Amino acid sequence: MEKLIFDMTPKATPSTAVMALRQIIAAPLQAAMEAQTAQSLATANLVRQIGFDDRQQPVMTDFSYQRAAGDTVQLQVPLLSLIPLTCLRIQEVNVDFNVKMNTAAYAGLANRRSTGNASYQMHMQVKAVQDELPASFTDALVIPS
């Protein structure tokens, strides 16, 4: 991830300060999006690793049970239907920040002076929830009765 640099040194200009402010605002949102993507990829990799064999066929598990009438029923179900998959979704990102920037530049023949001050505080809250599995995935796991 790009390193944030808040440059308010004497060489800084108002435009670089605005760019730094844009980075401060964008960084937590970009981090949340990257986290969401990483979680989705991890779930997809888990499904591929444990849910399918080398021929890309679903890994199946066999069950048998006896009905009340006494007959035995054999059932084969996809292993993925038995494993809880983590499908986290970032539901909400709250970013609170306070920024104070002061800059002044003096130019003249006798003196050239630039000053700059910067301070900021950031507080970030991320709320993630267990999301529903995609309908196409759950439809594929329906066991006929």
mmCIF file of N, CA and C in Angstrom:
data_model
loop_
_atom_site.group_PDB
_atom_site.id
_atom_site.type_symbol
_atom_site.label_atom_id
_atom_site.label_comp_id
_atom_site.label_asym_id
_atom_site.label_seq_id
_atom_site.Cartn_x
_atom_site.Cartn_y
_atom_site.Cartn_z
ATOM 1 N N MET A 1 0.836 -1.172 0.000
ATOM 2 C CA MET A 1 0.000 0.000 0.000
ATOM 3 C C MET A 1 0.882 1.237 0.000
ATOM 4 N N GLU A 2 0.414 2.257 -0.651
ATOM 5 C CA GLU A 2 1.172 3.495 -0.761
ATOM 6 C C GLU A 2 1.353 4.132 0.605
ATOM 7 N N LYS A 3 2.552 4.604 0.863
ATOM 8 C CA LYS A 3 2.842 5.262 2.129
ATOM 9 C C LYS A 3 2.328 6.697 2.060
ATOM 10 N N LEU A 4 1.600 7.091 3.080
ATOM 11 C CA LEU A 4 1.076 8.453 3.117
ATOM 12 C C LEU A 4 2.153 9.403 3.598
ATOM 13 N N ILE A 5 2.304 10.478 2.888
ATOM 14 C CA ILE A 5 3.267 11.494 3.281
ATOM 15 C C ILE A 5 2.523 12.810 3.380
ATOM 16 N N PHE A 6 2.536 13.378 4.538
ATOM 17 C CA PHE A 6 1.886 14.662 4.757
ATOM 18 C C PHE A 6 2.992 15.702 4.778
ATOM 19 N N ASP A 7 3.198 16.348 3.662
ATOM 20 C CA ASP A 7 4.346 17.233 3.490
ATOM 21 C C ASP A 7 3.931 18.680 3.701
ATOM 22 N N MET A 8 4.284 19.222 4.827
ATOM 23 C CA MET A 8 4.022 20.640 5.095
ATOM 24 C C MET A 8 5.337 21.349 5.409
ATOM 25 N N THR A 9 6.414 20.872 4.834
ATOM 26 C CA THR A 9 7.701 21.518 5.024
ATOM 27 C C THR A 9 7.697 22.834 4.260
ATOM 28 N N PRO A 10 8.700 23.679 4.457
ATOM 29 C CA PRO A 10 8.705 24.963 3.761
ATOM 30 C C PRO A 10 8.573 24.856 2.248
ATOM 31 N N LYS A 11 8.984 23.742 1.652
ATOM 32 C CA LYS A 11 8.837 23.623 0.205
ATOM 33 C C LYS A 11 7.418 23.234 -0.206
ATOM 34 N N ALA A 12 6.584 22.859 0.744
ATOM 35 C CA ALA A 12 5.226 22.434 0.420
ATOM 36 C C ALA A 12 4.408 23.617 -0.066
ATOM 37 N N THR A 13 3.527 23.331 -0.981
ATOM 38 C CA THR A 13 2.630 24.356 -1.503
ATOM 39 C C THR A 13 1.217 23.976 -1.111
ATOM 40 N N PRO A 14 0.290 24.909 -1.237
ATOM 41 C CA PRO A 14 -1.096 24.547 -0.921
ATOM 42 C C PRO A 14 -1.595 23.356 -1.734
ATOM 43 N N SER A 15 -1.142 23.228 -2.981
ATOM 44 C CA SER A 15 -1.619 22.098 -3.788
ATOM 45 C C SER A 15 -1.097 20.770 -3.252
ATOM 46 N N THR A 16 0.138 20.725 -2.726
ATOM 47 C CA THR A 16 0.620 19.472 -2.138
ATOM 48 C C THR A 16 -0.104 19.166 -0.843
ATOM 49 N N ALA A 17 -0.482 20.196 -0.106
ATOM 50 C CA ALA A 17 -1.254 19.980 1.118
ATOM 51 C C ALA A 17 -2.633 19.421 0.794
ATOM 52 N N VAL A 18 -3.250 19.924 -0.281
ATOM 53 C CA VAL A 18 -4.557 19.409 -0.699
ATOM 54 C C VAL A 18 -4.420 17.958 -1.142
ATOM 55 N N MET A 19 -3.347 17.644 -1.856
ATOM 56 C CA MET A 19 -3.122 16.263 -2.283
ATOM 57 C C MET A 19 -2.942 15.347 -1.078
ATOM 58 N N ALA A 20 -2.200 15.809 -0.084
ATOM 59 C CA ALA A 20 -2.025 15.011 1.127
ATOM 60 C C ALA A 20 -3.360 14.801 1.827
ATOM 61 N N LEU A 21 -4.190 15.815 1.852
ATOM 62 C CA LEU A 21 -5.514 15.692 2.463
ATOM 63 C C LEU A 21 -6.352 14.667 1.704
ATOM 64 N N ARG A 22 -6.266 14.674 0.391
ATOM 65 C CA ARG A 22 -6.983 13.671 -0.410
ATOM 66 C C ARG A 22 -6.510 12.265 -0.052
ATOM 67 N N GLN A 23 -5.204 12.099 0.132
ATOM 68 C CA GLN A 23 -4.666 10.792 0.506
ATOM 69 C C GLN A 23 -5.180 10.365 1.875
ATOM 70 N N ILE A 24 -5.240 11.296 2.805
ATOM 71 C CA ILE A 24 -5.725 10.985 4.153
ATOM 72 C C ILE A 24 -7.170 10.512 4.103
ATOM 73 N N ILE A 25 -7.978 11.161 3.292
ATOM 74 C CA ILE A 25 -9.391 10.788 3.186
ATOM 75 C C ILE A 25 -9.539 9.450 2.459
ATOM 76 N N ALA A 26 -8.776 9.250 1.407
ATOM 77 C CA ALA A 26 -8.926 8.049 0.578
ATOM 78 C C ALA A 26 -8.326 6.797 1.211
ATOM 79 N N ALA A 27 -7.266 6.937 1.992
ATOM 80 C CA ALA A 27 -6.541 5.767 2.509
ATOM 81 C C ALA A 27 -7.419 4.792 3.289
ATOM 82 N N PRO A 28 -8.235 5.235 4.251
ATOM 83 C CA PRO A 28 -9.045 4.251 4.979
ATOM 84 C C PRO A 28 -10.088 3.573 4.096
ATOM 85 N N LEU A 29 -10.627 4.292 3.129
ATOM 86 C CA LEU A 29 -11.614 3.688 2.236
ATOM 87 C C LEU A 29 -10.949 2.668 1.316
ATOM 88 N N GLN A 30 -9.760 2.993 0.821
ATOM 89 C CA GLN A 30 -9.024 2.036 -0.003
ATOM 90 C C GLN A 30 -8.656 0.799 0.812
ATOM 91 N N ALA A 31 -8.252 0.989 2.049
ATOM 92 C CA ALA A 31 -7.905 -0.145 2.912
ATOM 93 C C ALA A 31 -9.122 -1.042 3.135
ATOM 94 N N ALA A 32 -10.290 -0.451 3.322
ATOM 95 C CA ALA A 32 -11.511 -1.241 3.515
ATOM 96 C C ALA A 32 -11.834 -2.045 2.257
ATOM 97 N N MET A 33 -11.693 -1.421 1.091
ATOM 98 C CA MET A 33 -11.960 -2.138 -0.158
ATOM 99 C C MET A 33 -10.960 -3.270 -0.369
ATOM 100 N N GLU A 34 -9.694 -3.027 -0.047
ATOM 101 C CA GLU A 34 -8.681 -4.074 -0.183
ATOM 102 C C GLU A 34 -8.946 -5.224 0.785
ATOM 103 N N ALA A 35 -9.400 -4.910 1.987
ATOM 104 C CA ALA A 35 -9.728 -5.956 2.961
ATOM 105 C C ALA A 35 -10.909 -6.788 2.473
ATOM 106 N N GLN A 36 -11.912 -6.132 1.908
ATOM 107 C CA GLN A 36 -13.079 -6.841 1.375
ATOM 108 C C GLN A 36 -12.655 -7.782 0.248
ATOM 109 N N THR A 37 -11.811 -7.305 -0.640
ATOM 110 C CA THR A 37 -11.327 -8.124 -1.752
ATOM 111 C C THR A 37 -10.512 -9.308 -1.248
ATOM 112 N N ALA A 38 -9.629 -9.067 -0.285
ATOM 113 C CA ALA A 38 -8.803 -10.149 0.269
ATOM 114 C C ALA A 38 -9.668 -11.220 0.914
ATOM 115 N N GLN A 39 -10.710 -10.823 1.622
ATOM 116 C CA GLN A 39 -11.597 -11.797 2.263
ATOM 117 C C GLN A 39 -12.340 -12.610 1.211
ATOM 118 N N SER A 40 -12.813 -11.962 0.160
ATOM 119 C CA SER A 40 -13.521 -12.674 -0.908
ATOM 120 C C SER A 40 -12.611 -13.681 -1.598
ATOM 121 N N LEU A 41 -11.378 -13.274 -1.861
ATOM 122 C CA LEU A 41 -10.422 -14.190 -2.493
ATOM 123 C C LEU A 41 -10.087 -15.366 -1.585
ATOM 124 N N ALA A 42 -9.976 -15.119 -0.286
ATOM 125 C CA ALA A 42 -9.692 -16.202 0.661
ATOM 126 C C ALA A 42 -10.836 -17.212 0.676
ATOM 127 N N THR A 43 -12.071 -16.738 0.640
ATOM 128 C CA THR A 43 -13.221 -17.643 0.605
ATOM 129 C C THR A 43 -13.232 -18.445 -0.692
ATOM 130 N N ALA A 44 -12.974 -17.773 -1.816
ATOM 131 C CA ALA A 44 -12.948 -18.468 -3.110
ATOM 132 C C ALA A 44 -11.856 -19.537 -3.127
ATOM 133 N N ASN A 45 -10.701 -19.223 -2.574
ATOM 134 C CA ASN A 45 -9.611 -20.206 -2.517
ATOM 135 C C ASN A 45 -9.978 -21.392 -1.633
ATOM 136 N N LEU A 46 -10.632 -21.137 -0.507
ATOM 137 C CA LEU A 46 -11.062 -22.223 0.375
ATOM 138 C C LEU A 46 -12.050 -23.138 -0.349
ATOM 139 N N VAL A 47 -12.995 -22.550 -1.059
ATOM 140 C CA VAL A 47 -13.977 -23.345 -1.806
ATOM 141 C C VAL A 47 -13.265 -24.223 -2.829
ATOM 142 N N ARG A 48 -12.299 -23.650 -3.554
ATOM 143 C CA ARG A 48 -11.554 -24.429 -4.547
ATOM 144 C C ARG A 48 -10.739 -25.547 -3.906
ATOM 145 N N GLN A 49 -10.103 -25.256 -2.766
ATOM 146 C CA GLN A 49 -9.208 -26.231 -2.139
ATOM 147 C C GLN A 49 -9.942 -27.410 -1.521
ATOM 148 N N ILE A 50 -11.032 -27.151 -0.814
ATOM 149 C CA ILE A 50 -11.695 -28.253 -0.110
ATOM 150 C C ILE A 50 -12.956 -28.742 -0.797
ATOM 151 N N GLY A 51 -13.487 -27.957 -1.714
ATOM 152 C CA GLY A 51 -14.759 -28.321 -2.312
ATOM 153 C C GLY A 51 -14.670 -29.097 -3.603
ATOM 154 N N PHE A 52 -13.485 -29.106 -4.220
ATOM 155 C CA PHE A 52 -13.359 -29.746 -5.525
ATOM 156 C C PHE A 52 -12.110 -30.612 -5.573
ATOM 157 N N ASP A 53 -12.210 -31.709 -6.322
ATOM 158 C CA ASP A 53 -11.055 -32.597 -6.467
ATOM 159 C C ASP A 53 -10.177 -32.126 -7.629
ATOM 160 N N ASP A 54 -9.175 -32.943 -7.969
ATOM 161 C CA ASP A 54 -8.228 -32.572 -9.025
ATOM 162 C C ASP A 54 -8.882 -32.460 -10.400
ATOM 163 N N ARG A 55 -10.016 -33.120 -10.569
ATOM 164 C CA ARG A 55 -10.728 -33.069 -11.854
ATOM 165 C C ARG A 55 -11.800 -31.980 -11.868
ATOM 166 N N GLN A 56 -11.777 -31.122 -10.842
ATOM 167 C CA GLN A 56 -12.742 -30.031 -10.694
ATOM 168 C C GLN A 56 -14.171 -30.533 -10.476
ATOM 169 N N GLN A 57 -14.290 -31.733 -9.911
ATOM 170 C CA GLN A 57 -15.588 -32.287 -9.546
ATOM 171 C C GLN A 57 -15.814 -32.028 -8.062
ATOM 172 N N PRO A 58 -17.055 -31.794 -7.651
ATOM 173 C CA PRO A 58 -17.318 -31.539 -6.229
ATOM 174 C C PRO A 58 -16.920 -32.738 -5.363
ATOM 175 N N VAL A 59 -16.307 -32.460 -4.231
ATOM 176 C CA VAL A 59 -16.004 -33.506 -3.253
ATOM 177 C C VAL A 59 -17.321 -33.839 -2.558
ATOM 178 N N MET A 60 -17.677 -35.109 -2.580
ATOM 179 C CA MET A 60 -18.957 -35.536 -2.024
ATOM 180 C C MET A 60 -18.729 -36.356 -0.756
ATOM 181 N N THR A 61 -19.734 -36.345 0.112
ATOM 182 C CA THR A 61 -19.717 -37.117 1.346
ATOM 183 C C THR A 61 -20.958 -38.002 1.360
ATOM 184 N N ASP A 62 -20.769 -39.262 1.746
ATOM 185 C CA ASP A 62 -21.884 -40.217 1.771
ATOM 186 C C ASP A 62 -22.480 -40.306 3.166
ATOM 187 N N PHE A 63 -23.805 -40.353 3.210
ATOM 188 C CA PHE A 63 -24.550 -40.542 4.452
ATOM 189 C C PHE A 63 -25.578 -41.641 4.233
ATOM 190 N N SER A 64 -25.914 -42.277 5.303
ATOM 191 C CA SER A 64 -27.060 -43.187 5.251
ATOM 192 C C SER A 64 -27.840 -43.010 6.547
ATOM 193 N N TYR A 65 -29.144 -43.089 6.430
ATOM 194 C CA TYR A 65 -29.991 -42.987 7.614
ATOM 195 C C TYR A 65 -31.236 -43.839 7.398
ATOM 196 N N GLN A 66 -31.869 -44.167 8.510
ATOM 197 C CA GLN A 66 -33.074 -44.989 8.435
ATOM 198 C C GLN A 66 -34.296 -44.111 8.626
ATOM 199 N N ARG A 67 -35.236 -44.310 7.762
ATOM 200 C CA ARG A 67 -36.507 -43.598 7.874
ATOM 201 C C ARG A 67 -37.362 -44.288 8.930
ATOM 202 N N ALA A 68 -38.423 -43.628 9.318
ATOM 203 C CA ALA A 68 -39.336 -44.187 10.323
ATOM 204 C C ALA A 68 -39.947 -45.503 9.841
ATOM 205 N N ALA A 69 -40.119 -45.629 8.532
ATOM 206 C CA ALA A 69 -40.702 -46.854 7.970
ATOM 207 C C ALA A 69 -39.725 -48.024 8.016
ATOM 208 N N GLY A 70 -38.460 -47.743 8.348
ATOM 209 C CA GLY A 70 -37.483 -48.811 8.489
ATOM 210 C C GLY A 70 -36.526 -48.952 7.323
ATOM 211 N N ASP A 71 -36.830 -48.310 6.191
ATOM 212 C CA ASP A 71 -35.917 -48.442 5.058
ATOM 213 C C ASP A 71 -34.715 -47.509 5.214
ATOM 214 N N THR A 72 -33.585 -47.922 4.665
ATOM 215 C CA THR A 72 -32.348 -47.148 4.745
ATOM 216 C C THR A 72 -32.215 -46.283 3.498
ATOM 217 N N VAL A 73 -31.865 -45.038 3.723
ATOM 218 C CA VAL A 73 -31.684 -44.092 2.616
ATOM 219 C C VAL A 73 -30.202 -43.742 2.527
ATOM 220 N N GLN A 74 -29.664 -43.868 1.336
ATOM 221 C CA GLN A 74 -28.286 -43.461 1.062
ATOM 222 C C GLN A 74 -28.338 -42.057 0.457
ATOM 223 N N LEU A 75 -27.476 -41.213 0.955
ATOM 224 C CA LEU A 75 -27.479 -39.824 0.499
ATOM 225 C C LEU A 75 -26.045 -39.383 0.270
ATOM 226 N N GLN A 76 -25.834 -38.694 -0.818
ATOM 227 C CA GLN A 76 -24.515 -38.150 -1.121
ATOM 228 C C GLN A 76 -24.671 -36.634 -1.233
ATOM 229 N N VAL A 77 -23.891 -35.909 -0.425
ATOM 230 C CA VAL A 77 -24.003 -34.441 -0.419
ATOM 231 C C VAL A 77 -22.621 -33.820 -0.642
ATOM 232 N N PRO A 78 -22.599 -32.629 -1.225
ATOM 233 C CA PRO A 78 -21.319 -31.938 -1.397
ATOM 234 C C PRO A 78 -20.720 -31.573 -0.037
ATOM 235 N N LEU A 79 -19.425 -31.791 0.120
ATOM 236 C CA LEU A 79 -18.739 -31.437 1.353
ATOM 237 C C LEU A 79 -18.951 -29.957 1.690
ATOM 238 N N LEU A 80 -18.985 -29.120 0.683
ATOM 239 C CA LEU A 80 -19.162 -27.683 0.924
ATOM 240 C C LEU A 80 -20.482 -27.349 1.616
ATOM 241 N N SER A 81 -21.471 -28.227 1.468
ATOM 242 C CA SER A 81 -22.757 -27.954 2.123
ATOM 243 C C SER A 81 -22.687 -28.158 3.628
ATOM 244 N N LEU A 82 -21.619 -28.803 4.106
ATOM 245 C CA LEU A 82 -21.478 -29.092 5.532
ATOM 246 C C LEU A 82 -20.534 -28.137 6.252
ATOM 247 N N ILE A 83 -19.832 -27.312 5.503
ATOM 248 C CA ILE A 83 -18.811 -26.443 6.086
ATOM 249 C C ILE A 83 -19.304 -25.003 6.077
ATOM 250 N N PRO A 84 -19.294 -24.360 7.238
ATOM 251 C CA PRO A 84 -19.700 -22.948 7.250
ATOM 252 C C PRO A 84 -18.630 -22.093 6.567
ATOM 253 N N LEU A 85 -19.045 -21.382 5.559
ATOM 254 C CA LEU A 85 -18.117 -20.508 4.842
ATOM 255 C C LEU A 85 -18.226 -19.095 5.396
ATOM 256 N N THR A 86 -17.097 -18.476 5.544
ATOM 257 C CA THR A 86 -17.070 -17.100 6.031
ATOM 258 C C THR A 86 -17.217 -16.165 4.846
ATOM 259 N N CYS A 87 -18.305 -15.467 4.824
ATOM 260 C CA CYS A 87 -18.543 -14.469 3.781
ATOM 261 C C CYS A 87 -18.755 -13.128 4.462
ATOM 262 N N LEU A 88 -17.672 -12.563 4.944
ATOM 263 C CA LEU A 88 -17.784 -11.273 5.617
ATOM 264 C C LEU A 88 -17.942 -10.166 4.589
ATOM 265 N N ARG A 89 -18.751 -9.209 4.948
ATOM 266 C CA ARG A 89 -18.966 -8.046 4.094
ATOM 267 C C ARG A 89 -18.816 -6.815 4.962
ATOM 268 N N ILE A 90 -18.066 -5.868 4.480
ATOM 269 C CA ILE A 90 -17.944 -4.615 5.217
ATOM 270 C C ILE A 90 -19.239 -3.852 4.989
ATOM 271 N N GLN A 91 -19.977 -3.695 6.059
ATOM 272 C CA GLN A 91 -21.274 -3.045 5.968
ATOM 273 C C GLN A 91 -21.144 -1.539 6.108
ATOM 274 N N GLU A 92 -20.180 -1.120 6.892
ATOM 275 C CA GLU A 92 -20.107 0.296 7.214
ATOM 276 C C GLU A 92 -18.669 0.674 7.532
ATOM 277 N N VAL A 93 -18.244 1.817 7.046
ATOM 278 C CA VAL A 93 -16.939 2.380 7.388
ATOM 279 C C VAL A 93 -17.181 3.810 7.833
ATOM 280 N N ASN A 94 -16.808 4.097 9.051
ATOM 281 C CA ASN A 94 -16.921 5.459 9.578
ATOM 282 C C ASN A 94 -15.524 6.003 9.793
ATOM 283 N N VAL A 95 -15.251 7.125 9.196
ATOM 284 C CA VAL A 95 -13.950 7.762 9.348
ATOM 285 C C VAL A 95 -14.184 9.162 9.891
ATOM 286 N N ASP A 96 -13.629 9.409 11.048
ATOM 287 C CA ASP A 96 -13.679 10.743 11.644
ATOM 288 C C ASP A 96 -12.268 11.288 11.638
ATOM 289 N N PHE A 97 -12.113 12.476 11.155
ATOM 290 C CA PHE A 97 -10.784 13.055 11.210
ATOM 291 C C PHE A 97 -10.871 14.564 11.376
ATOM 292 N N ASN A 98 -9.861 15.077 12.021
ATOM 293 C CA ASN A 98 -9.693 16.513 12.197
ATOM 294 C C ASN A 98 -8.360 16.872 11.568
ATOM 295 N N VAL A 99 -8.363 17.885 10.762
ATOM 296 C CA VAL A 99 -7.140 18.314 10.101
ATOM 297 C C VAL A 99 -6.974 19.805 10.335
ATOM 298 N N LYS A 100 -5.756 20.194 10.654
ATOM 299 C CA LYS A 100 -5.441 21.612 10.795
ATOM 300 C C LYS A 100 -4.183 21.863 9.990
ATOM 301 N N MET A 101 -4.267 22.739 9.016
ATOM 302 C CA MET A 101 -3.107 23.062 8.193
ATOM 303 C C MET A 101 -2.926 24.571 8.186
ATOM 304 N N ASN A 102 -1.737 24.988 8.406
ATOM 305 C CA ASN A 102 -1.375 26.397 8.294
ATOM 306 C C ASN A 102 -0.157 26.476 7.401
ATOM 307 N N THR A 103 -0.196 27.351 6.452
ATOM 308 C CA THR A 103 0.977 27.544 5.616
ATOM 309 C C THR A 103 1.055 29.010 5.233
ATOM 310 N N ALA A 104 2.225 29.503 5.149
ATOM 311 C CA ALA A 104 2.439 30.887 4.742
ATOM 312 C C ALA A 104 3.726 30.948 3.948
ATOM 313 N N ALA A 105 3.727 31.780 2.945
ATOM 314 C CA ALA A 105 4.934 31.947 2.138
ATOM 315 C C ALA A 105 5.178 33.436 1.956
ATOM 316 N N TYR A 106 6.386 33.850 2.193
ATOM 317 C CA TYR A 106 6.785 35.239 2.009
ATOM 318 C C TYR A 106 7.871 35.260 0.956
ATOM 319 N N ALA A 107 7.719 36.093 -0.024
ATOM 320 C CA ALA A 107 8.742 36.179 -1.057
ATOM 321 C C ALA A 107 9.098 37.644 -1.257
ATOM 322 N N GLY A 108 10.327 37.904 -1.303
ATOM 323 C CA GLY A 108 10.794 39.262 -1.538
ATOM 324 C C GLY A 108 12.276 39.230 -1.808
ATOM 325 N N LEU A 109 12.821 40.394 -2.116
ATOM 326 C CA LEU A 109 14.252 40.446 -2.392
ATOM 327 C C LEU A 109 15.066 40.190 -1.135
ATOM 328 N N ALA A 110 14.630 40.750 -0.031
ATOM 329 C CA ALA A 110 15.423 40.650 1.196
ATOM 330 C C ALA A 110 15.235 39.313 1.902
ATOM 331 N N ASN A 111 14.037 38.836 1.923
ATOM 332 C CA ASN A 111 13.841 37.579 2.658
ATOM 333 C C ASN A 111 12.925 36.638 1.892
ATOM 334 N N ARG A 112 13.237 35.385 1.988
ATOM 335 C CA ARG A 112 12.368 34.331 1.451
ATOM 336 C C ARG A 112 12.090 33.397 2.609
ATOM 337 N N ARG A 113 10.874 33.312 2.966
ATOM 338 C CA ARG A 113 10.553 32.470 4.103
ATOM 339 C C ARG A 113 9.234 31.755 3.842
ATOM 340 N N SER A 114 9.219 30.493 4.146
ATOM 341 C CA SER A 114 7.990 29.702 4.063
ATOM 342 C C SER A 114 7.842 28.959 5.375
ATOM 343 N N THR A 115 6.661 28.878 5.849
ATOM 344 C CA THR A 115 6.403 28.108 7.059
ATOM 345 C C THR A 115 5.262 27.147 6.789
ATOM 346 N N GLY A 116 5.191 26.144 7.573
ATOM 347 C CA GLY A 116 4.099 25.200 7.415
ATOM 348 C C GLY A 116 3.872 24.430 8.696
ATOM 349 N N ASN A 117 2.647 24.176 8.991
ATOM 350 C CA ASN A 117 2.259 23.367 10.144
ATOM 351 C C ASN A 117 1.203 22.373 9.687
ATOM 352 N N ALA A 118 1.189 21.247 10.300
ATOM 353 C CA ALA A 118 0.160 20.264 9.985
ATOM 354 C C ALA A 118 -0.091 19.418 11.213
ATOM 355 N N SER A 119 -1.329 19.105 11.431
ATOM 356 C CA SER A 119 -1.680 18.137 12.463
ATOM 357 C C SER A 119 -2.966 17.462 12.024
ATOM 358 N N TYR A 120 -3.097 16.208 12.356
ATOM 359 C CA TYR A 120 -4.341 15.523 12.033
ATOM 360 C C TYR A 120 -4.560 14.393 13.014
ATOM 361 N N GLN A 121 -5.802 14.051 13.177
ATOM 362 C CA GLN A 121 -6.203 12.921 14.000
ATOM 363 C C GLN A 121 -7.187 12.114 13.176
ATOM 364 N N MET A 122 -7.104 10.819 13.294
ATOM 365 C CA MET A 122 -8.029 9.983 12.548
ATOM 366 C C MET A 122 -8.536 8.869 13.454
ATOM 367 N N HIS A 123 -9.803 8.608 13.361
ATOM 368 C CA HIS A 123 -10.434 7.507 14.072
ATOM 369 C C HIS A 123 -11.270 6.763 13.045
ATOM 370 N N MET A 124 -11.057 5.457 12.942
ATOM 371 C CA MET A 124 -11.761 4.679 11.932
ATOM 372 C C MET A 124 -12.474 3.512 12.585
ATOM 373 N N GLN A 125 -13.722 3.327 12.233
ATOM 374 C CA GLN A 125 -14.509 2.185 12.695
ATOM 375 C C GLN A 125 -14.980 1.418 11.470
ATOM 376 N N VAL A 126 -14.808 0.106 11.500
ATOM 377 C CA VAL A 126 -15.265 -0.744 10.412
ATOM 378 C C VAL A 126 -16.215 -1.774 11.002
ATOM 379 N N LYS A 127 -17.388 -1.892 10.414
ATOM 380 C CA LYS A 127 -18.361 -2.883 10.860
ATOM 381 C C LYS A 127 -18.500 -3.926 9.755
ATOM 382 N N ALA A 128 -18.152 -5.165 10.090
ATOM 383 C CA ALA A 128 -18.268 -6.264 9.137
ATOM 384 C C ALA A 128 -19.354 -7.212 9.628
ATOM 385 N N VAL A 129 -20.119 -7.741 8.693
ATOM 386 C CA VAL A 129 -21.198 -8.665 9.035
ATOM 387 C C VAL A 129 -21.058 -9.927 8.194
ATOM 388 N N GLN A 130 -21.626 -11.022 8.700
ATOM 389 C CA GLN A 130 -21.667 -12.263 7.934
ATOM 390 C C GLN A 130 -22.690 -12.077 6.833
ATOM 391 N N ASP A 131 -22.251 -12.164 5.611
ATOM 392 C CA ASP A 131 -23.129 -11.960 4.473
ATOM 393 C C ASP A 131 -23.769 -13.282 4.069
ATOM 394 N N GLU A 132 -24.850 -13.195 3.348
ATOM 395 C CA GLU A 132 -25.489 -14.387 2.799
ATOM 396 C C GLU A 132 -24.621 -14.927 1.674
ATOM 397 N N LEU A 133 -24.611 -16.238 1.528
ATOM 398 C CA LEU A 133 -23.926 -16.820 0.381
ATOM 399 C C LEU A 133 -24.675 -16.417 -0.879
ATOM 400 N N PRO A 134 -23.983 -16.270 -1.991
ATOM 401 C CA PRO A 134 -24.670 -15.934 -3.241
ATOM 402 C C PRO A 134 -25.731 -16.979 -3.569
ATOM 403 N N ALA A 135 -26.852 -16.533 -4.115
ATOM 404 C CA ALA A 135 -27.966 -17.433 -4.415
ATOM 405 C C ALA A 135 -27.542 -18.548 -5.363
ATOM 406 N N SER A 136 -26.699 -18.235 -6.331
ATOM 407 C CA SER A 136 -26.262 -19.273 -7.273
ATOM 408 C C SER A 136 -25.493 -20.379 -6.558
ATOM 409 N N PHE A 137 -24.773 -20.018 -5.503
ATOM 410 C CA PHE A 137 -24.017 -21.017 -4.738
ATOM 411 C C PHE A 137 -24.962 -21.878 -3.910
ATOM 412 N N THR A 138 -25.884 -21.250 -3.204
ATOM 413 C CA THR A 138 -26.798 -22.025 -2.358
ATOM 414 C C THR A 138 -27.749 -22.868 -3.203
ATOM 415 N N ASP A 139 -28.144 -22.373 -4.376
ATOM 416 C CA ASP A 139 -29.004 -23.166 -5.256
ATOM 417 C C ASP A 139 -28.300 -24.441 -5.707
ATOM 418 N N ALA A 140 -26.992 -24.348 -5.928
ATOM 419 C CA ALA A 140 -26.231 -25.517 -6.378
ATOM 420 C C ALA A 140 -26.096 -26.556 -5.274
ATOM 421 N N LEU A 141 -26.250 -26.138 -4.018
ATOM 422 C CA LEU A 141 -26.091 -27.065 -2.899
ATOM 423 C C LEU A 141 -27.408 -27.654 -2.404
ATOM 424 N N VAL A 142 -28.517 -27.333 -3.040
ATOM 425 C CA VAL A 142 -29.812 -27.855 -2.615
ATOM 426 C C VAL A 142 -29.842 -29.360 -2.827
ATOM 427 N N ILE A 143 -30.254 -30.052 -1.792
ATOM 428 C CA ILE A 143 -30.326 -31.513 -1.841
ATOM 429 C C ILE A 143 -31.762 -31.898 -2.173
ATOM 430 N N PRO A 144 -31.962 -32.610 -3.269
ATOM 431 C CA PRO A 144 -33.332 -33.020 -3.603
ATOM 432 C C PRO A 144 -33.872 -34.005 -2.575
ATOM 433 N N SER A 145 -35.148 -33.878 -2.275
ATOM 434 C CA SER A 145 -35.736 -34.774 -1.271
ATOM 435 C C SER A 145 -36.327 -36.009 -1.910
#
